[in-house]
mmCIF file of C-alpha atoms in Angstrom:
data_model
loop_
_atom_site.group_PDB
_atom_site.id
_atom_site.type_symbol
_atom_site.label_atom_id
_atom_site.label_comp_id
_atom_site.label_asym_id
_atom_site.label_seq_id
_atom_site.Cartn_x
_atom_site.Cartn_y
_atom_site.Cartn_z
ATOM 1 C CA MET A 1072 -33.289 -45.667 173.796
ATOM 2 C CA ALA A 1073 -33.139 -48.909 171.956
ATOM 3 C CA PRO A 1074 -29.670 -50.677 171.353
ATOM 4 C CA LYS A 1075 -28.604 -50.060 167.885
ATOM 5 C CA LYS A 1076 -29.263 -53.362 165.493
ATOM 6 C CA GLY A 1077 -26.203 -55.058 164.591
ATOM 7 C CA LEU A 1078 -25.245 -55.983 161.133
ATOM 8 C CA MET A 1079 -26.702 -59.423 160.891
ATOM 9 C CA GLN A 1080 -29.997 -58.378 162.065
ATOM 10 C CA ARG A 1081 -30.105 -55.613 159.726
ATOM 11 C CA LEU A 1082 -29.039 -57.717 156.768
ATOM 12 C CA ASP A 1083 -31.970 -60.546 157.964
ATOM 13 C CA GLU A 1084 -34.568 -57.649 158.061
ATOM 14 C CA GLY A 1085 -33.585 -55.707 155.226
ATOM 15 C CA VAL A 1086 -30.959 -53.995 153.136
ATOM 16 C CA VAL A 1087 -28.028 -52.500 154.541
ATOM 17 C CA ILE A 1088 -26.281 -49.547 152.329
ATOM 18 C CA GLY A 1089 -22.331 -49.673 152.326
ATOM 19 C CA ASP A 1090 -20.326 -46.350 151.745
ATOM 20 C CA GLY A 1091 -18.335 -45.290 148.613
ATOM 21 C CA GLY A 1092 -14.895 -45.031 147.523
ATOM 22 C CA PHE A 1093 -12.281 -43.105 149.791
ATOM 23 C CA VAL A 1094 -8.889 -43.471 148.260
ATOM 24 C CA PHE A 1095 -10.024 -42.180 144.887
ATOM 25 C CA ALA A 1096 -12.164 -39.244 146.240
ATOM 26 C CA LEU A 1097 -9.582 -38.101 148.646
ATOM 27 C CA GLU A 1098 -6.981 -38.418 146.300
ATOM 28 C CA LYS A 1099 -8.652 -36.087 143.873
ATOM 29 C CA ARG A 1100 -9.146 -33.703 146.627
ATOM 30 C CA GLY A 1101 -5.312 -33.605 147.874
ATOM 31 C CA TYR A 1102 -5.429 -36.004 150.525
ATOM 32 C CA VAL A 1103 -4.156 -39.390 149.196
ATOM 33 C CA LYS A 1104 -1.261 -40.385 147.102
ATOM 34 C CA ALA A 1105 -1.997 -42.251 144.039
ATOM 35 C CA GLY A 1106 0.579 -45.371 143.711
ATOM 36 C CA PRO A 1107 0.640 -46.445 147.512
ATOM 37 C CA TRP A 1108 -3.037 -45.437 148.188
ATOM 38 C CA THR A 1109 -2.316 -45.581 151.799
ATOM 39 C CA PRO A 1110 -4.626 -43.939 154.387
ATOM 40 C CA GLU A 1111 -2.162 -41.600 156.385
ATOM 41 C CA ALA A 1112 -4.837 -38.875 155.823
ATOM 42 C CA VAL A 1113 -6.605 -39.855 158.884
ATOM 43 C CA ILE A 1114 -3.726 -38.507 160.917
ATOM 44 C CA GLU A 1115 -2.599 -35.914 158.561
ATOM 45 C CA HIS A 1116 -5.889 -34.653 157.402
ATOM 46 C CA PRO A 1117 -8.744 -36.039 159.785
ATOM 47 C CA GLU A 1118 -11.016 -33.103 158.789
ATOM 48 C CA ALA A 1119 -11.274 -34.536 155.233
ATOM 49 C CA VAL A 1120 -12.010 -37.957 155.899
ATOM 50 C CA ARG A 1121 -14.365 -37.033 158.704
ATOM 51 C CA GLN A 1122 -16.387 -34.845 156.098
ATOM 52 C CA LEU A 1123 -16.387 -37.744 153.512
ATOM 53 C CA HIS A 1124 -17.628 -40.144 156.059
ATOM 54 C CA ARG A 1125 -20.565 -37.479 156.886
ATOM 55 C CA GLU A 1126 -21.363 -37.228 153.168
ATOM 56 C CA PHE A 1127 -21.889 -41.087 152.572
ATOM 57 C CA LEU A 1128 -24.055 -40.952 156.118
ATOM 58 C CA ARG A 1129 -26.213 -38.121 154.800
ATOM 59 C CA ALA A 1130 -26.394 -39.726 151.536
ATOM 60 C CA GLY A 1131 -27.933 -43.090 153.138
ATOM 61 C CA SER A 1132 -24.810 -45.391 153.896
ATOM 62 C CA ASP A 1133 -25.687 -47.311 157.143
ATOM 63 C CA VAL A 1134 -21.680 -48.401 157.486
ATOM 64 C CA MET A 1135 -19.262 -46.146 158.170
ATOM 65 C CA GLN A 1136 -15.964 -48.322 157.214
ATOM 66 C CA ALA A 1137 -12.940 -47.022 159.109
ATOM 67 C CA PHE A 1138 -10.602 -45.691 156.366
ATOM 68 C CA THR A 1139 -7.919 -48.550 157.027
ATOM 69 C CA PHE A 1140 -7.476 -49.576 153.392
ATOM 70 C CA TYR A 1141 -3.972 -50.608 152.773
ATOM 71 C CA ALA A 1142 -2.959 -49.761 156.508
ATOM 72 C CA SER A 1143 -1.158 -52.785 157.256
ATOM 73 C CA ASP A 1144 2.710 -52.079 158.404
ATOM 74 C CA ASP A 1145 4.028 -53.895 155.380
ATOM 75 C CA LYS A 1146 1.955 -51.588 152.994
ATOM 76 C CA LEU A 1147 2.648 -48.668 154.949
ATOM 77 C CA ALA A 1148 6.517 -49.248 154.427
ATOM 78 C CA ASN A 1149 6.513 -50.187 150.835
ATOM 79 C CA ARG A 1150 8.334 -48.989 148.086
ATOM 80 C CA GLY A 1151 9.643 -45.733 149.754
ATOM 81 C CA ASN A 1152 6.552 -45.281 151.746
ATOM 82 C CA GLU A 1153 7.556 -43.867 155.247
ATOM 83 C CA SER A 1154 4.144 -43.818 156.945
ATOM 84 C CA SER A 1155 4.813 -47.045 158.883
ATOM 85 C CA LYS A 1156 7.715 -45.372 160.565
ATOM 86 C CA LYS A 1157 6.005 -41.969 161.038
ATOM 87 C CA TYR A 1158 2.533 -42.894 161.959
ATOM 88 C CA THR A 1159 2.571 -47.030 162.515
ATOM 89 C CA CYS A 1160 -0.115 -49.387 161.620
ATOM 90 C CA ARG A 1161 -1.630 -49.118 165.140
ATOM 91 C CA GLY A 1162 -1.469 -45.328 164.956
ATOM 92 C CA VAL A 1163 -3.287 -45.098 161.530
ATOM 93 C CA ASN A 1164 -5.835 -47.938 162.126
ATOM 94 C CA ASP A 1165 -6.798 -46.421 165.379
ATOM 95 C CA ALA A 1166 -7.099 -42.929 164.234
ATOM 96 C CA ALA A 1167 -9.451 -44.271 161.342
ATOM 97 C CA CYS A 1168 -11.699 -46.017 164.049
ATOM 98 C CA ARG A 1169 -11.781 -43.015 165.912
ATOM 99 C CA LEU A 1170 -13.148 -41.028 162.980
ATOM 100 C CA ALA A 1171 -15.502 -43.619 161.683
ATOM 101 C CA ARG A 1172 -17.121 -44.031 165.143
ATOM 102 C CA GLU A 1173 -17.612 -40.322 165.706
ATOM 103 C CA VAL A 1174 -19.528 -40.280 162.457
ATOM 104 C CA ALA A 1175 -21.566 -43.130 162.715
ATOM 105 C CA GLU A 1176 -22.827 -42.159 166.292
ATOM 106 C CA GLU A 1177 -24.244 -38.928 164.431
ATOM 107 C CA GLY A 1178 -26.791 -41.199 162.964
ATOM 108 C CA ASP A 1179 -27.887 -44.749 163.187
ATOM 109 C CA GLY A 1180 -24.639 -45.949 161.344
ATOM 110 C CA LEU A 1181 -22.325 -48.986 162.090
ATOM 111 C CA MET A 1182 -18.701 -48.840 162.114
ATOM 112 C CA ALA A 1183 -16.509 -51.453 160.556
ATOM 113 C CA GLY A 1184 -12.717 -52.031 160.429
ATOM 114 C CA GLY A 1185 -11.168 -53.249 157.119
ATOM 115 C CA LEU A 1186 -8.253 -55.752 156.044
ATOM 116 C CA SER A 1187 -6.843 -55.892 152.704
ATOM 117 C CA GLN A 1188 -4.666 -57.896 150.667
ATOM 118 C CA THR A 1189 -0.653 -57.356 151.954
ATOM 119 C CA PRO A 1190 2.698 -57.216 150.140
ATOM 120 C CA THR A 1191 3.720 -59.807 152.552
ATOM 121 C CA TYR A 1192 1.241 -62.500 150.749
ATOM 122 C CA LEU A 1193 2.420 -60.951 147.152
ATOM 123 C CA SER A 1194 6.011 -61.489 147.922
ATOM 124 C CA GLY A 1195 5.652 -65.219 148.891
ATOM 125 C CA LEU A 1196 6.567 -64.738 152.666
ATOM 126 C CA GLY A 1197 3.828 -67.483 153.839
ATOM 127 C CA LYS A 1198 0.961 -67.676 155.942
ATOM 128 C CA ALA A 1199 2.301 -66.983 159.333
ATOM 129 C CA LYS A 1200 3.947 -63.390 158.303
ATOM 130 C CA THR A 1201 0.894 -62.570 156.262
ATOM 131 C CA GLN A 1202 -1.571 -63.621 159.271
ATOM 132 C CA LYS A 1203 0.623 -61.568 161.627
ATOM 133 C CA GLU A 1204 -0.044 -58.388 159.336
ATOM 134 C CA PHE A 1205 -3.855 -59.084 159.611
ATOM 135 C CA GLN A 1206 -3.640 -59.617 163.434
ATOM 136 C CA ASN A 1207 -1.991 -56.290 163.999
ATOM 137 C CA GLN A 1208 -4.928 -54.448 162.307
ATOM 138 C CA VAL A 1209 -7.594 -56.587 164.075
ATOM 139 C CA ASP A 1210 -6.347 -56.000 167.240
ATOM 140 C CA VAL A 1211 -6.937 -52.338 167.085
ATOM 141 C CA PHE A 1212 -10.140 -52.886 165.849
ATOM 142 C CA VAL A 1213 -11.476 -55.077 168.561
ATOM 143 C CA GLU A 1214 -9.946 -52.342 170.924
ATOM 144 C CA ASN A 1215 -12.070 -49.501 169.027
ATOM 145 C CA LYS A 1216 -15.070 -52.066 169.501
ATOM 146 C CA VAL A 1217 -15.945 -51.980 165.743
ATOM 147 C CA ASP A 1218 -19.197 -53.534 165.011
ATOM 148 C CA PHE A 1219 -18.022 -55.860 162.349
ATOM 149 C CA LEU A 1220 -14.975 -56.610 160.296
ATOM 150 C CA ILE A 1221 -14.422 -56.400 156.632
ATOM 151 C CA ALA A 1222 -11.952 -58.235 154.598
ATOM 152 C CA GLU A 1223 -11.915 -56.715 151.026
ATOM 153 C CA TYR A 1224 -10.066 -56.079 147.922
ATOM 154 C CA PHE A 1225 -8.402 -59.637 147.772
ATOM 155 C CA GLU A 1226 -7.229 -61.110 144.331
ATOM 156 C CA HIS A 1227 -6.215 -64.676 145.781
ATOM 157 C CA ILE A 1228 -8.764 -66.709 147.564
ATOM 158 C CA GLU A 1229 -5.825 -68.231 149.588
ATOM 159 C CA GLU A 1230 -4.728 -64.957 151.245
ATOM 160 C CA MET A 1231 -8.602 -64.190 151.743
ATOM 161 C CA GLU A 1232 -8.949 -67.561 153.775
ATOM 162 C CA TRP A 1233 -6.091 -66.442 155.684
ATOM 163 C CA ALA A 1234 -7.671 -63.017 156.564
ATOM 164 C CA VAL A 1235 -10.965 -64.698 157.200
ATOM 165 C CA GLU A 1236 -9.182 -67.307 159.877
ATOM 166 C CA VAL A 1237 -8.024 -64.093 161.568
ATOM 167 C CA CYS A 1238 -11.093 -62.186 161.746
ATOM 168 C CA VAL A 1239 -13.427 -65.023 162.778
ATOM 169 C CA LYS A 1240 -11.223 -65.410 166.001
ATOM 170 C CA SER A 1241 -12.284 -61.948 167.013
ATOM 171 C CA GLY A 1242 -15.917 -63.417 167.352
ATOM 172 C CA LEU A 1243 -17.218 -60.160 165.335
ATOM 173 C CA PRO A 1244 -19.270 -60.536 162.263
ATOM 174 C CA VAL A 1245 -17.196 -60.856 159.056
ATOM 175 C CA VAL A 1246 -17.670 -59.741 155.780
ATOM 176 C CA ALA A 1247 -15.261 -61.395 152.950
ATOM 177 C CA SER A 1248 -15.261 -59.379 149.385
ATOM 178 C CA MET A 1249 -12.651 -60.212 146.694
ATOM 179 C CA CYS A 1250 -11.742 -57.849 143.891
ATOM 180 C CA ILE A 1251 -12.342 -60.469 141.178
ATOM 181 C CA GLY A 1252 -14.828 -60.500 138.348
ATOM 182 C CA PRO A 1253 -16.957 -63.499 136.822
ATOM 183 C CA ASP A 1254 -13.697 -65.340 135.897
ATOM 184 C CA GLY A 1255 -12.480 -65.684 139.414
ATOM 185 C CA ASP A 1256 -9.278 -65.000 141.167
ATOM 186 C CA MET A 1257 -5.708 -64.462 139.645
ATOM 187 C CA HIS A 1258 -4.743 -68.172 140.395
ATOM 188 C CA GLY A 1259 -7.594 -69.567 138.413
ATOM 189 C CA VAL A 1260 -9.948 -70.328 140.974
ATOM 190 C CA THR A 1261 -13.590 -69.826 139.829
ATOM 191 C CA ALA A 1262 -16.019 -66.762 141.380
ATOM 192 C CA GLY A 1263 -18.315 -69.394 142.488
ATOM 193 C CA GLU A 1264 -15.456 -71.617 144.296
ATOM 194 C CA CYS A 1265 -14.313 -68.140 145.986
ATOM 195 C CA GLY A 1266 -17.593 -67.599 147.470
ATOM 196 C CA VAL A 1267 -17.883 -71.254 148.680
ATOM 197 C CA ARG A 1268 -14.514 -70.890 150.189
ATOM 198 C CA MET A 1269 -15.120 -67.862 151.969
ATOM 199 C CA ALA A 1270 -18.145 -69.079 153.515
ATOM 200 C CA LYS A 1271 -16.364 -72.192 154.506
ATOM 201 C CA ALA A 1272 -13.444 -70.080 156.081
ATOM 202 C CA GLY A 1273 -16.174 -68.602 158.397
ATOM 203 C CA ALA A 1274 -17.403 -65.319 156.789
ATOM 204 C CA HIS A 1275 -20.942 -64.509 157.637
ATOM 205 C CA VAL A 1276 -21.245 -62.239 154.467
ATOM 206 C CA VAL A 1277 -19.521 -62.897 151.004
ATOM 207 C CA GLY A 1278 -19.058 -61.152 147.884
ATOM 208 C CA ILE A 1279 -17.325 -58.911 145.295
ATOM 209 C CA ASN A 1280 -15.722 -55.512 145.541
ATOM 210 C CA CYS A 1281 -13.775 -53.131 143.431
ATOM 211 C CA HIS A 1282 -11.844 -53.635 140.215
ATOM 212 C CA PHE A 1283 -15.097 -53.938 137.860
ATOM 213 C CA ASP A 1284 -18.209 -52.012 137.205
ATOM 214 C CA PRO A 1285 -21.528 -52.678 138.854
ATOM 215 C CA PHE A 1286 -23.012 -54.858 135.979
ATOM 216 C CA VAL A 1287 -19.516 -56.899 135.620
ATOM 217 C CA THR A 1288 -19.494 -57.455 139.333
ATOM 218 C CA LEU A 1289 -23.345 -58.738 139.275
ATOM 219 C CA ASP A 1290 -22.367 -61.095 136.712
ATOM 220 C CA GLY A 1291 -19.714 -62.449 139.115
ATOM 221 C CA MET A 1292 -22.188 -62.456 142.173
ATOM 222 C CA ARG A 1293 -24.758 -64.431 139.877
ATOM 223 C CA LYS A 1294 -21.891 -67.262 139.654
ATOM 224 C CA MET A 1295 -21.165 -66.877 143.375
ATOM 225 C CA LYS A 1296 -24.620 -67.262 144.318
ATOM 226 C CA THR A 1297 -25.280 -70.414 142.372
ATOM 227 C CA ALA A 1298 -22.082 -72.163 143.404
ATOM 228 C CA LEU A 1299 -23.324 -71.243 147.157
ATOM 229 C CA ASP A 1300 -27.147 -72.332 146.767
ATOM 230 C CA GLU A 1301 -25.314 -75.675 144.961
ATOM 231 C CA ALA A 1302 -23.211 -76.243 148.013
ATOM 232 C CA GLY A 1303 -26.137 -75.419 150.489
ATOM 233 C CA LEU A 1304 -24.334 -72.667 152.119
ATOM 234 C CA LYS A 1305 -26.579 -69.822 153.728
ATOM 235 C CA VAL A 1306 -24.752 -66.585 153.936
ATOM 236 C CA HIS A 1307 -25.663 -62.987 153.202
ATOM 237 C CA MET A 1308 -24.085 -61.519 150.031
ATOM 238 C CA ILE A 1309 -22.190 -58.267 149.507
ATOM 239 C CA ALA A 1310 -21.781 -56.013 146.145
ATOM 240 C CA GLN A 1311 -19.532 -53.013 146.326
ATOM 241 C CA PRO A 1312 -18.279 -52.319 142.937
ATOM 242 C CA LEU A 1313 -16.355 -49.630 140.943
ATOM 243 C CA ALA A 1314 -18.400 -46.628 139.702
ATOM 244 C CA PHE A 1315 -16.629 -46.892 136.279
ATOM 245 C CA HIS A 1316 -17.896 -48.622 133.420
ATOM 246 C CA THR A 1317 -15.395 -51.655 132.597
ATOM 247 C CA PRO A 1318 -16.889 -53.745 129.821
ATOM 248 C CA ASP A 1319 -13.454 -54.004 128.181
ATOM 249 C CA ALA A 1320 -11.219 -55.039 131.530
ATOM 250 C CA GLY A 1321 -9.665 -58.154 131.450
ATOM 251 C CA LYS A 1322 -9.285 -60.642 134.415
ATOM 252 C CA GLN A 1323 -7.441 -57.958 136.617
ATOM 253 C CA GLY A 1324 -9.976 -55.489 136.269
ATOM 254 C CA PHE A 1325 -9.665 -51.593 135.913
ATOM 255 C CA ILE A 1326 -5.901 -51.723 137.080
ATOM 256 C CA ASP A 1327 -5.099 -53.048 133.761
ATOM 257 C CA LEU A 1328 -6.838 -50.484 131.535
ATOM 258 C CA PRO A 1329 -4.635 -47.839 130.107
ATOM 259 C CA GLU A 1330 -6.719 -45.130 131.815
ATOM 260 C CA PHE A 1331 -5.905 -46.011 135.262
ATOM 261 C CA PRO A 1332 -5.601 -44.365 137.294
ATOM 262 C CA PHE A 1333 -5.799 -40.862 136.099
ATOM 263 C CA GLY A 1334 -7.775 -40.926 132.777
ATOM 264 C CA LEU A 1335 -11.048 -42.653 134.317
ATOM 265 C CA GLU A 1336 -13.365 -40.005 134.463
ATOM 266 C CA PRO A 1337 -14.947 -40.592 130.912
ATOM 267 C CA ARG A 1338 -16.092 -44.090 132.268
ATOM 268 C CA ILE A 1339 -18.144 -42.538 135.470
ATOM 269 C CA CYS A 1340 -21.387 -44.124 135.969
ATOM 270 C CA THR A 1341 -24.108 -42.026 136.136
ATOM 271 C CA ARG A 1342 -26.455 -41.708 139.213
ATOM 272 C CA TRP A 1343 -29.342 -43.757 137.010
ATOM 273 C CA ASP A 1344 -26.493 -46.622 136.422
ATOM 274 C CA MET A 1345 -26.669 -46.848 139.997
ATOM 275 C CA HIS A 1346 -30.468 -47.035 140.274
ATOM 276 C CA ARG A 1347 -30.306 -50.071 137.951
ATOM 277 C CA TYR A 1348 -27.406 -51.447 139.909
ATOM 278 C CA ALA A 1349 -29.127 -51.238 143.050
ATOM 279 C CA ARG A 1350 -32.411 -52.959 141.666
ATOM 280 C CA GLU A 1351 -30.482 -55.683 139.982
ATOM 281 C CA ALA A 1352 -28.359 -56.392 143.233
ATOM 282 C CA TYR A 1353 -31.300 -56.558 145.454
ATOM 283 C CA ASP A 1354 -33.263 -58.871 142.905
ATOM 284 C CA ILE A 1355 -30.412 -61.212 143.014
ATOM 285 C CA GLY A 1356 -30.878 -61.514 146.699
ATOM 286 C CA ILE A 1357 -27.957 -59.125 147.674
ATOM 287 C CA ARG A 1358 -28.580 -57.326 150.639
ATOM 288 C CA PHE A 1359 -25.070 -55.358 151.610
ATOM 289 C CA ILE A 1360 -25.172 -52.860 148.563
ATOM 290 C CA GLY A 1361 -22.721 -50.356 148.615
ATOM 291 C CA GLY A 1362 -19.461 -49.033 146.295
ATOM 292 C CA CYS A 1363 -15.912 -48.895 145.965
ATOM 293 C CA CYS A 1364 -13.402 -46.672 144.013
ATOM 294 C CA GLY A 1365 -15.339 -43.991 142.042
ATOM 295 C CA PHE A 1366 -18.712 -43.987 144.031
ATOM 296 C CA GLU A 1367 -19.302 -40.526 145.510
ATOM 297 C CA ALA A 1368 -22.149 -39.855 147.814
ATOM 298 C CA TYR A 1369 -24.755 -38.961 145.025
ATOM 299 C CA HIS A 1370 -24.189 -42.553 143.560
ATOM 300 C CA ILE A 1371 -24.614 -43.879 147.084
ATOM 301 C CA ARG A 1372 -27.765 -41.576 147.361
ATOM 302 C CA ALA A 1373 -29.239 -42.972 144.083
ATOM 303 C CA VAL A 1374 -28.761 -46.578 145.874
ATOM 304 C CA ALA A 1375 -30.947 -45.688 148.736
ATOM 305 C CA GLU A 1376 -33.599 -43.802 146.628
ATOM 306 C CA GLU A 1377 -33.883 -46.755 144.266
ATOM 307 C CA LEU A 1378 -34.402 -49.026 147.518
ATOM 308 C CA GLU A 1379 -36.807 -46.512 149.312
ATOM 309 C CA LYS A 1380 -39.733 -48.949 149.331
ATOM 310 C CA GLU A 1381 -37.551 -51.829 150.553
ATOM 311 C CA ARG A 1382 -35.935 -49.572 153.294
ATOM 312 C CA GLY A 1383 -39.036 -47.506 154.372
ATOM 313 C CA ASN A 1384 -36.994 -44.019 154.242
ATOM 314 C CA LEU A 1385 -35.046 -41.677 152.114
ATOM 315 C CA PRO A 1386 -31.814 -40.170 153.362
ATOM 316 C CA LYS A 1387 -31.444 -36.557 154.547
ATOM 317 C CA GLY A 1388 -29.340 -35.909 151.078
ATOM 318 C CA SER A 1389 -32.657 -36.484 148.951
ATOM 319 C CA GLU A 1390 -34.295 -33.294 150.941
ATOM 320 C CA LYS A 1391 -32.306 -31.153 147.969
ATOM 321 C CA HIS A 1392 -32.929 -33.980 145.176
ATOM 322 C CA GLU A 1393 -36.513 -34.731 143.718
ATOM 323 C CA GLN A 1394 -36.352 -38.334 142.141
ATOM 324 C CA TRP A 1395 -35.956 -38.915 138.513
ATOM 325 C CA ALA A 1396 -35.129 -35.083 137.943
ATOM 326 C CA GLY A 1397 -38.170 -33.744 139.372
ATOM 327 C CA GLY A 1398 -36.434 -30.579 140.596
ATOM 328 C CA LEU A 1399 -35.699 -29.541 136.599
ATOM 329 C CA LYS A 1400 -39.471 -28.314 136.641
ATOM 330 C CA MET A 1401 -38.076 -25.442 138.272
ATOM 331 C CA HIS A 1402 -35.711 -24.734 135.925
ATOM 332 C CA THR A 1403 -35.734 -21.662 133.733
ATOM 333 C CA LYS A 1404 -35.224 -23.019 130.257
ATOM 334 C CA PRO A 1405 -38.044 -25.128 128.585
ATOM 335 C CA TRP A 1406 -35.791 -27.694 126.998
ATOM 336 C CA VAL A 1407 -34.329 -28.531 130.297
ATOM 337 C CA ARG A 1408 -37.590 -28.624 132.307
ATOM 338 C CA ALA A 1409 -38.664 -31.100 129.497
ATOM 339 C CA ARG A 1410 -36.148 -33.361 130.756
ATOM 340 C CA ALA A 1411 -38.007 -33.597 134.124
ATOM 341 C CA GLY A 1412 -38.982 -37.356 133.934
ATOM 342 C CA ARG A 1413 -37.682 -40.800 134.641
ATOM 343 C CA ASP A 1414 -38.121 -41.953 130.912
ATOM 344 C CA TYR A 1415 -35.798 -39.409 129.486
ATOM 345 C CA TRP A 1416 -32.757 -40.193 132.408
ATOM 346 C CA GLU A 1417 -33.375 -44.100 132.432
ATOM 347 C CA ASN A 1418 -32.766 -44.291 128.816
ATOM 348 C CA ILE A 1419 -30.084 -41.473 128.036
ATOM 349 C CA LYS A 1420 -26.880 -42.562 126.352
ATOM 350 C CA PRO A 1421 -24.556 -39.945 127.457
ATOM 351 C CA SER A 1422 -21.840 -39.045 124.809
ATOM 352 C CA SER A 1423 -18.072 -38.538 126.098
ATOM 353 C CA GLY A 1424 -17.685 -34.859 124.258
ATOM 354 C CA ARG A 1425 -14.204 -36.590 122.960
ATOM 355 C CA PRO A 1426 -14.811 -37.197 119.171
ATOM 356 C CA TYR A 1427 -11.371 -38.777 118.714
ATOM 357 C CA CYS A 1428 -11.438 -41.148 121.587
ATOM 358 C CA ALA A 1429 -12.292 -44.853 121.245
ATOM 359 C CA CYS A 1430 -15.269 -46.248 123.471
ATOM 360 C CA MET A 1431 -13.289 -49.452 124.414
ATOM 361 C CA SER A 1432 -9.725 -49.782 125.486
ATOM 362 C CA LYS A 1433 -7.125 -52.458 125.320
ATOM 363 C CA PRO A 1434 -6.111 -53.939 128.683
ATOM 364 C CA ASP A 1435 -2.505 -54.463 129.493
ATOM 365 C CA ALA A 1436 -2.863 -57.853 130.967
ATOM 366 C CA TRP A 1437 0.834 -58.631 131.778
ATOM 367 C CA GLY A 1438 -0.539 -61.754 134.090
ATOM 368 C CA VAL A 1439 1.409 -60.981 136.763
ATOM 369 C CA THR A 1440 0.228 -62.042 140.093
ATOM 370 C CA ALA A 1441 1.419 -63.474 143.589
ATOM 371 C CA GLY A 1442 4.384 -65.413 142.872
ATOM 372 C CA HIS A 1443 5.638 -63.752 139.839
ATOM 373 C CA SER A 1444 9.406 -62.000 140.559
ATOM 374 C CA ASP A 1445 8.158 -58.509 139.257
ATOM 375 C CA LEU A 1446 5.783 -58.700 142.371
ATOM 376 C CA LYS A 1447 8.092 -58.878 145.039
ATOM 377 C CA GLN A 1448 7.991 -55.885 147.403
ATOM 378 C CA LYS A 1449 10.437 -53.926 149.029
ATOM 379 C CA THR A 1450 10.835 -51.160 151.256
ATOM 380 C CA MET A 1451 13.165 -49.046 149.284
ATOM 381 C CA ARG A 1452 11.648 -46.525 146.740
ATOM 382 C CA THR A 1453 11.499 -47.742 142.828
ATOM 383 C CA THR A 1454 14.323 -46.499 141.123
ATOM 384 C CA ASP A 1455 14.662 -44.821 137.826
ATOM 385 C CA ASP A 1456 16.294 -47.685 136.237
ATOM 386 C CA GLU A 1457 13.659 -50.265 137.396
ATOM 387 C CA ILE A 1458 10.974 -47.954 135.997
ATOM 388 C CA LYS A 1459 13.091 -47.810 132.861
ATOM 389 C CA ALA A 1460 13.122 -51.655 132.605
ATOM 390 C CA LEU A 1461 9.446 -51.876 133.022
ATOM 391 C CA GLN A 1462 8.585 -49.576 130.380
ATOM 392 C CA GLN A 1463 11.124 -51.517 127.992
ATOM 393 C CA LYS A 1464 8.839 -54.848 128.949
ATOM 394 C CA LYS A 1465 5.811 -52.976 128.290
ATOM 395 C CA LYS A 1466 6.842 -52.402 124.729
#
């Protein structure tokens, strides 16, 4: 059997499809707690995590990303979370890697270990302590022989550079992906400059994930690509956006929207939106195309189906899905059979069914970011008095 191709070879030769969102999908299914969004489910409910990996693999994902989002020790111990004591950073990351590797080997998948921004950075504790949090995770990833590393969900380029420095020392390919939009990071660094700085720090693949919908994300990616080209930097690009429409989101993305996190369902992108996203991303030159929060397996399948020609195959998940609604030709109702065609679905403007709801929201836009006293993290649980103070401030 020929050896499995690595990430960089696959990107040089074609398209790599990422997976979708784990924290939101598993929260809805009762395995992740909204608020901390930490991944102790890899130990408490491994069968749920394993099944979600399998759904993404069947839908066309080439990457099984270990469910290690927010799995640093400081996050696992933040604001009353006891997962650091119960399971430890090492325990959570090791379990996540083993699950991802198991499913990756059921197909031709790669396995990645992922880092995210830390409470240590947000609390202003400095580079050495922040990088120690990253190193604790990277050590486990290296021991588990991950195929590459992903530093994702960073709001500040400075912390991202610190993460990339740690990742590069592993000798593995490094993907760096920030949760920013076209306006750049939370300290005012432009999207283009963020891309340049990630590449100069040593990342092999750079881009944007989370916080914004596919099309806002791609606006940011266009700025990033322009800056990379102007700087003469040759790196691959990644996009892994939300599956929620966010045209009204502010600089901090969907977490500023009043619907976050429990009222976002009316904003969900359709599979047809994902066809458009995949095509636009590919045309920009992005070759690592996936999704983040809200992305379900059918969204990833739509990406794979749109890029069938470029990839030379369809995923197993397409066996029960004729493209552009072809399966509706078998429907009993004639008006539904009449919808069996690309022109109908590519041009539909879905209604929400909520006659008293606005189509846009007003973001909270507190402007609080690293360095602000309200973002200093602690191990003790947030008190009711602290919540009341925040609610007064919100008014």
